[in-house]
Coordinates of C-alpha atoms in Angstrom, one line a residue:
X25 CA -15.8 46.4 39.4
X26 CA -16.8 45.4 35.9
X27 CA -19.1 47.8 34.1
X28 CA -22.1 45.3 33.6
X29 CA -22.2 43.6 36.4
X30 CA -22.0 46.9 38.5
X31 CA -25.3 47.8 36.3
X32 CA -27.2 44.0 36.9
X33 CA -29.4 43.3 40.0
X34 CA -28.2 40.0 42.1
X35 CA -30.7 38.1 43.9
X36 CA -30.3 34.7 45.1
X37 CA -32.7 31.3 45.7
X38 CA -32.8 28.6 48.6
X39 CA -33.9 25.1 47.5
X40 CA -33.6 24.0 51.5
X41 CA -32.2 21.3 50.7
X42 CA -32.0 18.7 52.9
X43 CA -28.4 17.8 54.7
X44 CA -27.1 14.6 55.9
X45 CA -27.4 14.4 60.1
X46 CA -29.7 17.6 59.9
X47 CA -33.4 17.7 60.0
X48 CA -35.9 18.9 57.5
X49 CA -36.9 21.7 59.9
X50 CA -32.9 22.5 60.2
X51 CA -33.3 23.1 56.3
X52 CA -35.8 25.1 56.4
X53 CA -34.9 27.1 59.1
X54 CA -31.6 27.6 57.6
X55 CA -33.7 29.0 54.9
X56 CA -34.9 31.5 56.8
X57 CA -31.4 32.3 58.5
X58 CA -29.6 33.1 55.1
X59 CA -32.3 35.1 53.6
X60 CA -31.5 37.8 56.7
X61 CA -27.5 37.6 55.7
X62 CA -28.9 37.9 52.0
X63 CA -30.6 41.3 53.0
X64 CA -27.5 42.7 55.5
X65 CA -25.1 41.9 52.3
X66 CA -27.6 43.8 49.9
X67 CA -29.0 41.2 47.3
X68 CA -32.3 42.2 45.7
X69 CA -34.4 39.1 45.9
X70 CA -34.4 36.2 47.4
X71 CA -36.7 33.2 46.3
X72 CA -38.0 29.8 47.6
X73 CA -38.5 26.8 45.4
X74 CA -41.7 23.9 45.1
X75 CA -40.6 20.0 45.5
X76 CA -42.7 17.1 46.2
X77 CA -41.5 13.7 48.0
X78 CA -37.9 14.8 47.2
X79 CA -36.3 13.4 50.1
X80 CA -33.4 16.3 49.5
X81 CA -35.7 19.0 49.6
X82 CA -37.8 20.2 52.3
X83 CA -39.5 23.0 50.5
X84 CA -42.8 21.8 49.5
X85 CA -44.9 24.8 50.4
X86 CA -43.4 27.5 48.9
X87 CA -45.6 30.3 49.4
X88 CA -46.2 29.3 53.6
X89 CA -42.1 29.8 53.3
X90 CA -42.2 32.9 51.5
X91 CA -44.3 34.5 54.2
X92 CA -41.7 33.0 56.8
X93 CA -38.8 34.4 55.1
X94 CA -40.7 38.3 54.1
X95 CA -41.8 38.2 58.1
X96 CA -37.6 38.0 59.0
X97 CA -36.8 40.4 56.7
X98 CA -37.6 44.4 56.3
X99 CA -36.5 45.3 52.6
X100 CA -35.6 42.2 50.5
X101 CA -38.0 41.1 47.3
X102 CA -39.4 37.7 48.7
X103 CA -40.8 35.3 45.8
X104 CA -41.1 31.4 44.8
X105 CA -38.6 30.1 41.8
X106 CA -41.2 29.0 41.5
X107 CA -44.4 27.7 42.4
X108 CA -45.5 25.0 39.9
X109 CA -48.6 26.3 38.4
X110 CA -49.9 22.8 36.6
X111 CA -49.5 21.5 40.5
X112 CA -52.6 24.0 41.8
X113 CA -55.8 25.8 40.7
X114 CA -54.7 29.1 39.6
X115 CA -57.6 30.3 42.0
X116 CA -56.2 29.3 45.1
X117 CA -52.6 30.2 43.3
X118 CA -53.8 33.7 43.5
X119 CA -55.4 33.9 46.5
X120 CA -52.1 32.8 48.3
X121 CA -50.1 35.7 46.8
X122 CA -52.8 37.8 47.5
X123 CA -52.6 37.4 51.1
X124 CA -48.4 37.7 50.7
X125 CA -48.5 41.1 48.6
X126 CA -51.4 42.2 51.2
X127 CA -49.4 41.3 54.5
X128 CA -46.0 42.9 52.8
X129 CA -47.0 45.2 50.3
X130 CA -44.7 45.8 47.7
X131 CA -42.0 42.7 48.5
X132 CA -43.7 39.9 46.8
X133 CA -42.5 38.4 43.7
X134 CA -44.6 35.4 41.5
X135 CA -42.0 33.4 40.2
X136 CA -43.8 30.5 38.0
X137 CA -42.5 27.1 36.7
X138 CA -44.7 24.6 34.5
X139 CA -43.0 21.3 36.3
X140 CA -44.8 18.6 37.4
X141 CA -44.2 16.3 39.9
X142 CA -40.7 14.6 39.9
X143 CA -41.3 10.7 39.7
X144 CA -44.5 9.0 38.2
X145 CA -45.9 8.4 42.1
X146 CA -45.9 12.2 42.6
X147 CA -47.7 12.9 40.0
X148 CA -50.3 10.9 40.7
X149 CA -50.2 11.9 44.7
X150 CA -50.6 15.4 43.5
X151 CA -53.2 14.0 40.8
X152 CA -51.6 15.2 38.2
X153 CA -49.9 13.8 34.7
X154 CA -47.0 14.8 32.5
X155 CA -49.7 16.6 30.3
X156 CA -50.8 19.2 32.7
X157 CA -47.5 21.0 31.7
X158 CA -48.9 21.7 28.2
X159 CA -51.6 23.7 30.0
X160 CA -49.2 25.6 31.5
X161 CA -50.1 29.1 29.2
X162 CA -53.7 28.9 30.1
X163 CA -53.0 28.3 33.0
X164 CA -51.0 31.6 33.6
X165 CA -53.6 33.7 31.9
X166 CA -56.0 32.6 34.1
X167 CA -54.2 32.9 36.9
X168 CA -53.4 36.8 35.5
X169 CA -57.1 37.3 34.9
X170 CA -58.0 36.7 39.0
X171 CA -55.5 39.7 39.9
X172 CA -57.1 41.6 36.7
X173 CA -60.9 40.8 37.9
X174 CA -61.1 39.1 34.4
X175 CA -62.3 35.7 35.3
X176 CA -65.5 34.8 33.5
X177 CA -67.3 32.6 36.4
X178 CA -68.0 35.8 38.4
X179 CA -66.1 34.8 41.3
X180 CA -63.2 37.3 42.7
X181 CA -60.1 36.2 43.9
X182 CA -59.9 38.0 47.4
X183 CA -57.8 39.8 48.2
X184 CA -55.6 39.5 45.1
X185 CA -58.4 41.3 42.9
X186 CA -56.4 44.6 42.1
X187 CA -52.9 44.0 43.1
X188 CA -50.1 44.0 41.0
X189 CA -47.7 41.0 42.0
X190 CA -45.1 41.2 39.3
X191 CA -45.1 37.5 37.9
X192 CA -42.1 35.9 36.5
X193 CA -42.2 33.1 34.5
X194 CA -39.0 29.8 34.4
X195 CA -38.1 28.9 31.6
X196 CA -38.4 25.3 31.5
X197 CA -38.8 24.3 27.8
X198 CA -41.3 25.9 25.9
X199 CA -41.0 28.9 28.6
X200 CA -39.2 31.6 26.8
X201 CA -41.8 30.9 24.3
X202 CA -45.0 31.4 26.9
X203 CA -43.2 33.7 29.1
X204 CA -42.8 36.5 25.7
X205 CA -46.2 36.0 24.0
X206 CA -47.7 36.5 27.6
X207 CA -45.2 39.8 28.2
X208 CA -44.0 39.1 31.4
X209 CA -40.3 38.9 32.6
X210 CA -38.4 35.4 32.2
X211 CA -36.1 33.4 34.3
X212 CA -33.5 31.4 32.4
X213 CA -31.0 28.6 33.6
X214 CA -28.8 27.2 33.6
X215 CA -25.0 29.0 33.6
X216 CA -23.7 25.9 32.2
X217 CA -24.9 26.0 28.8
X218 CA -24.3 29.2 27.9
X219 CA -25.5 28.4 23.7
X220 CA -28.7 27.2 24.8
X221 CA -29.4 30.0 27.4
X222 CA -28.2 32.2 24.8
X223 CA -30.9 31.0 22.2
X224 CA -33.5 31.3 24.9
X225 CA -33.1 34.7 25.7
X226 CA -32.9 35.8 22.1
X227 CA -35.7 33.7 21.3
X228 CA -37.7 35.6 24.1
X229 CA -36.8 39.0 23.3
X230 CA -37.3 38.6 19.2
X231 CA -40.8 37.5 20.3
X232 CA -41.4 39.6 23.1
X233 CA -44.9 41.3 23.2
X234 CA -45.2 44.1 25.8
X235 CA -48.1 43.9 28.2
X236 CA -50.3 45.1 31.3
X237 CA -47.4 43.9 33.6
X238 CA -44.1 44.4 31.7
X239 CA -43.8 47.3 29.3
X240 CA -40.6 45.4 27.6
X241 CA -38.4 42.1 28.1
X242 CA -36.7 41.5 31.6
X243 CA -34.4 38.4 32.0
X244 CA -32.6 37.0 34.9
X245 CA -30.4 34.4 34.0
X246 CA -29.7 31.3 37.1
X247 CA -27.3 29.3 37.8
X248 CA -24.7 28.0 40.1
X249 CA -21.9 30.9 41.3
X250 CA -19.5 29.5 44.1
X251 CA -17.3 32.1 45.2
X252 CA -13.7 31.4 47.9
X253 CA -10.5 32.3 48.5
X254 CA -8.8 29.7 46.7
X255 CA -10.5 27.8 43.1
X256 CA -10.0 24.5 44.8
X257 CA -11.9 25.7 47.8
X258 CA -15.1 27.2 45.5
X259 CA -15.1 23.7 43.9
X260 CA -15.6 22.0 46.9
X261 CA -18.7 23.7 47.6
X262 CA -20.0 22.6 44.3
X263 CA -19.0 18.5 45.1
X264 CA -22.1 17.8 47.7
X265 CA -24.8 19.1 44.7
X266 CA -22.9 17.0 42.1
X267 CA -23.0 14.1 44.0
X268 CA -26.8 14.3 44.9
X269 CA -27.4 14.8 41.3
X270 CA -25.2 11.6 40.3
X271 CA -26.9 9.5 42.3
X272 CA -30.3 10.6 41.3
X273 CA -29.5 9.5 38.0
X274 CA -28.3 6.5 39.0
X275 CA -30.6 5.2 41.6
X276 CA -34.2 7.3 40.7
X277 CA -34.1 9.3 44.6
X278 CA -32.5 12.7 44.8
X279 CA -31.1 12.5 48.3
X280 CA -30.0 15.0 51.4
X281 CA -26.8 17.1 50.7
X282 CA -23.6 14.9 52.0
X283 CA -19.9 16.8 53.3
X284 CA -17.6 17.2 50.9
X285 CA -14.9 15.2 52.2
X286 CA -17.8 11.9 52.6
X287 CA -18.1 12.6 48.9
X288 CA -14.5 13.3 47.9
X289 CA -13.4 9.7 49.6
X290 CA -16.3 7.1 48.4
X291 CA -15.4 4.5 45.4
X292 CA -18.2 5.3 42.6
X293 CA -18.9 3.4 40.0
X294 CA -17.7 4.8 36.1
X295 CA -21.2 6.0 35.5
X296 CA -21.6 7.5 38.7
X297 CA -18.4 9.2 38.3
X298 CA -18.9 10.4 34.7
X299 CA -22.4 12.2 35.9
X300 CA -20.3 13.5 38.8
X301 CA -17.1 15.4 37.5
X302 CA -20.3 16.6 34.8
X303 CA -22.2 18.1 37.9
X304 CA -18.8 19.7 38.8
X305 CA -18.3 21.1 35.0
X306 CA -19.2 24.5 33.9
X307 CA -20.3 26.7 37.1
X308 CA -19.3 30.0 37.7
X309 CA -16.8 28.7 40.6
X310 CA -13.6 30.7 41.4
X311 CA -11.8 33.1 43.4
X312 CA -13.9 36.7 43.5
X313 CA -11.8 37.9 40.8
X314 CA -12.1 34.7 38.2
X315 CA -16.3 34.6 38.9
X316 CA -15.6 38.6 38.2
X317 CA -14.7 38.0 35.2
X318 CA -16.9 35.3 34.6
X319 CA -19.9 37.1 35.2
X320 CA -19.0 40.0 32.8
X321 CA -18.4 37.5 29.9
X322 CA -21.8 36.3 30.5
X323 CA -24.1 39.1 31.2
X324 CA -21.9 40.5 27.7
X325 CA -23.4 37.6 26.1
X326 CA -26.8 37.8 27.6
X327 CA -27.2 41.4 28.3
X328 CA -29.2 40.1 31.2
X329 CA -30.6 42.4 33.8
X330 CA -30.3 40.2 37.0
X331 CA -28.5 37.2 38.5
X332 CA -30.5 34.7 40.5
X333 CA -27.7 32.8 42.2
X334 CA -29.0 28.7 43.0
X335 CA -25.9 27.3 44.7
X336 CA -26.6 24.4 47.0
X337 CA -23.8 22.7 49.6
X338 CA -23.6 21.1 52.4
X339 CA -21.9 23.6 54.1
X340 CA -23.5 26.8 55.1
X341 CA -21.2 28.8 56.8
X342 CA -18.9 28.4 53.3
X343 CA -22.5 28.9 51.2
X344 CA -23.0 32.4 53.2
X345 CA -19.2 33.0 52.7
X346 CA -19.5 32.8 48.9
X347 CA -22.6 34.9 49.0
X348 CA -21.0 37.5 51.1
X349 CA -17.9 37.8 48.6
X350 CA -19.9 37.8 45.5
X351 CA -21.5 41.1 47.0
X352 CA -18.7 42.4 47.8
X353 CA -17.7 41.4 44.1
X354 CA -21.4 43.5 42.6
X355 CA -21.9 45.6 45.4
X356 CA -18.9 46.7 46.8

């Protein structure tokens, strides 16, 4: 094993996305399901994500899932990546993870994105605009200040008042930015442009100012990781994701994961297929030994400490496969 990656934490996040012939329910339960194998293979985390009317995603609610996946697991860090914070009141934000750190103490993570909703009729469902984002920093402050027993209006956030749910922030745009003048740790994606991710870390740790909840910086870098027996093989399981994602592009609606083999035989138009074989591009996605080496070139660039692995595909019995050798890959 390589010497940083035996020294980084890997966790990994569940989107529950949505597959072709399979229910939402499926999805979530599925969810569920693979955060057990997560714990039995020794990951450190494992995170749920927020999406609204995304008819490929079934987890909307991510903090009613994270107390689903903590109560079918024992020892595994259970957290959101994330919940959208310019989607709620940072009162009722608090008040959620409250209850999760109360009913399992010492497990609960508060991953926290600044997205709003994904199409112009979401927004307004959710009654929210593109502008709520740019709230996002007081947002988080304020939402710090009802675990702190800072808030100003006299009320107290019960029972978070007092407990010390560590708070991640994602590093959508100006995120690195918020996430260092706040002092809390940062997640950073995506594994595919490594220059970019590269300036955001550096950016974060440059301007980095230590705080009540993190003493110094703390990155986790995200991305896709794909792991089989054969390179052809680990690119398969990336070909159901990059589809989905070409034909959001193309036709506005994110749809349900199709099989491989659907995608690998349909005639696609020379946009669509441009998008596509991009979707495919630049993923860790190998044989144990190639994302081995992969991984060690990265974290050298990065010096991240931790790994949230986000791969998606239609088929879950390869998905948990590629989890289980990439452990055996970082924790052997």
């Amino acid at each position: 094993m390589n010497a940083l990656t035996a020294r980084t934490r890997f966790s990994v996040l569940d989107r529950s996305r949505t597959r072709e012939g399979h229910s939402p329910g499926a999805a979530l339960r599925d969810t569920v399901a693979l955060a057990r194998e997560v714990e039995a293979l020794g990951y450190h985390r494992f995170w749920v994500s927020e999406h609204h009317g995304v008819p490929g995603v079934a987890g909307s609610a991510p903090t009613v899932l994270a107390a689903a996946v903590a109560a079918a697991t024992r020892t595994l860090r259970v957290g959101t990546g994330g919940v959208m914070l310019p989607n709620h009141r940072p009162l009722v934000v608090a008040e959620q993870f409250g209850v999760l750190e109360s009913l399992f103490p010492g497990r609960i993570d508060m991953g926290l994105g600044r997205s709003v909703g994904f199409t112009d009729g979401v927004r307004r469902a959710l009654g929210r605009g593109k502008d709520d984002a740019d709230d996002f920093a007081a947002q988080l402050a304020e939402l710090l200040g009802w675990f702190e027993g800072t808030s100003p209006t006299g009320v107290r956030a019960r029972p978070a008042e007092g407990l010390r749910v560590p708070p991640f922030v994602l590093a959508m745009g100006e995120g690195a930015e918020i996430a260092a003048r706040a002092g809390l740790p940062m997640v950073i994606g995506d594994l595919r442009d490594r220059d970019r991710m590269r300036r955001g870390v550096d950016r974060y740790r440059d301007r980095f100012r230590p705080s009540a909840w993190a003493a110094e910086p703390y990155v986790v870098i995200s991305g896709t990781v794909a792991v089989a027996a054969t390179p052809e093989a680990a690119r398969r399981l990336l070909v159901p994701e990059a589809w989905s994602m070409a034909y959001s592009r193309t036709h506005g609606s994110f749809p349900p994961l199709p099989p491989a083999e659907a995608v690998e035989g349909r005639t696609m138009t020379a946009k669509e297929r441009g998008l596509y074989e991009s979707g495919l591009a630049g993923h860790l996605a190998g044989t144990a030994e190639q994302v081995a080496d992969e991984l060690e070139s990265v974290l050298k660039e990065t010096a991240a400490d931790e790994v949230l692995v986000t791969t998606s595909t239609y088929d879950r019995t390869a998905l948990l496969d590629s989890h289980r050798r990439l452990a055996a890959v970082v924790n052997p």
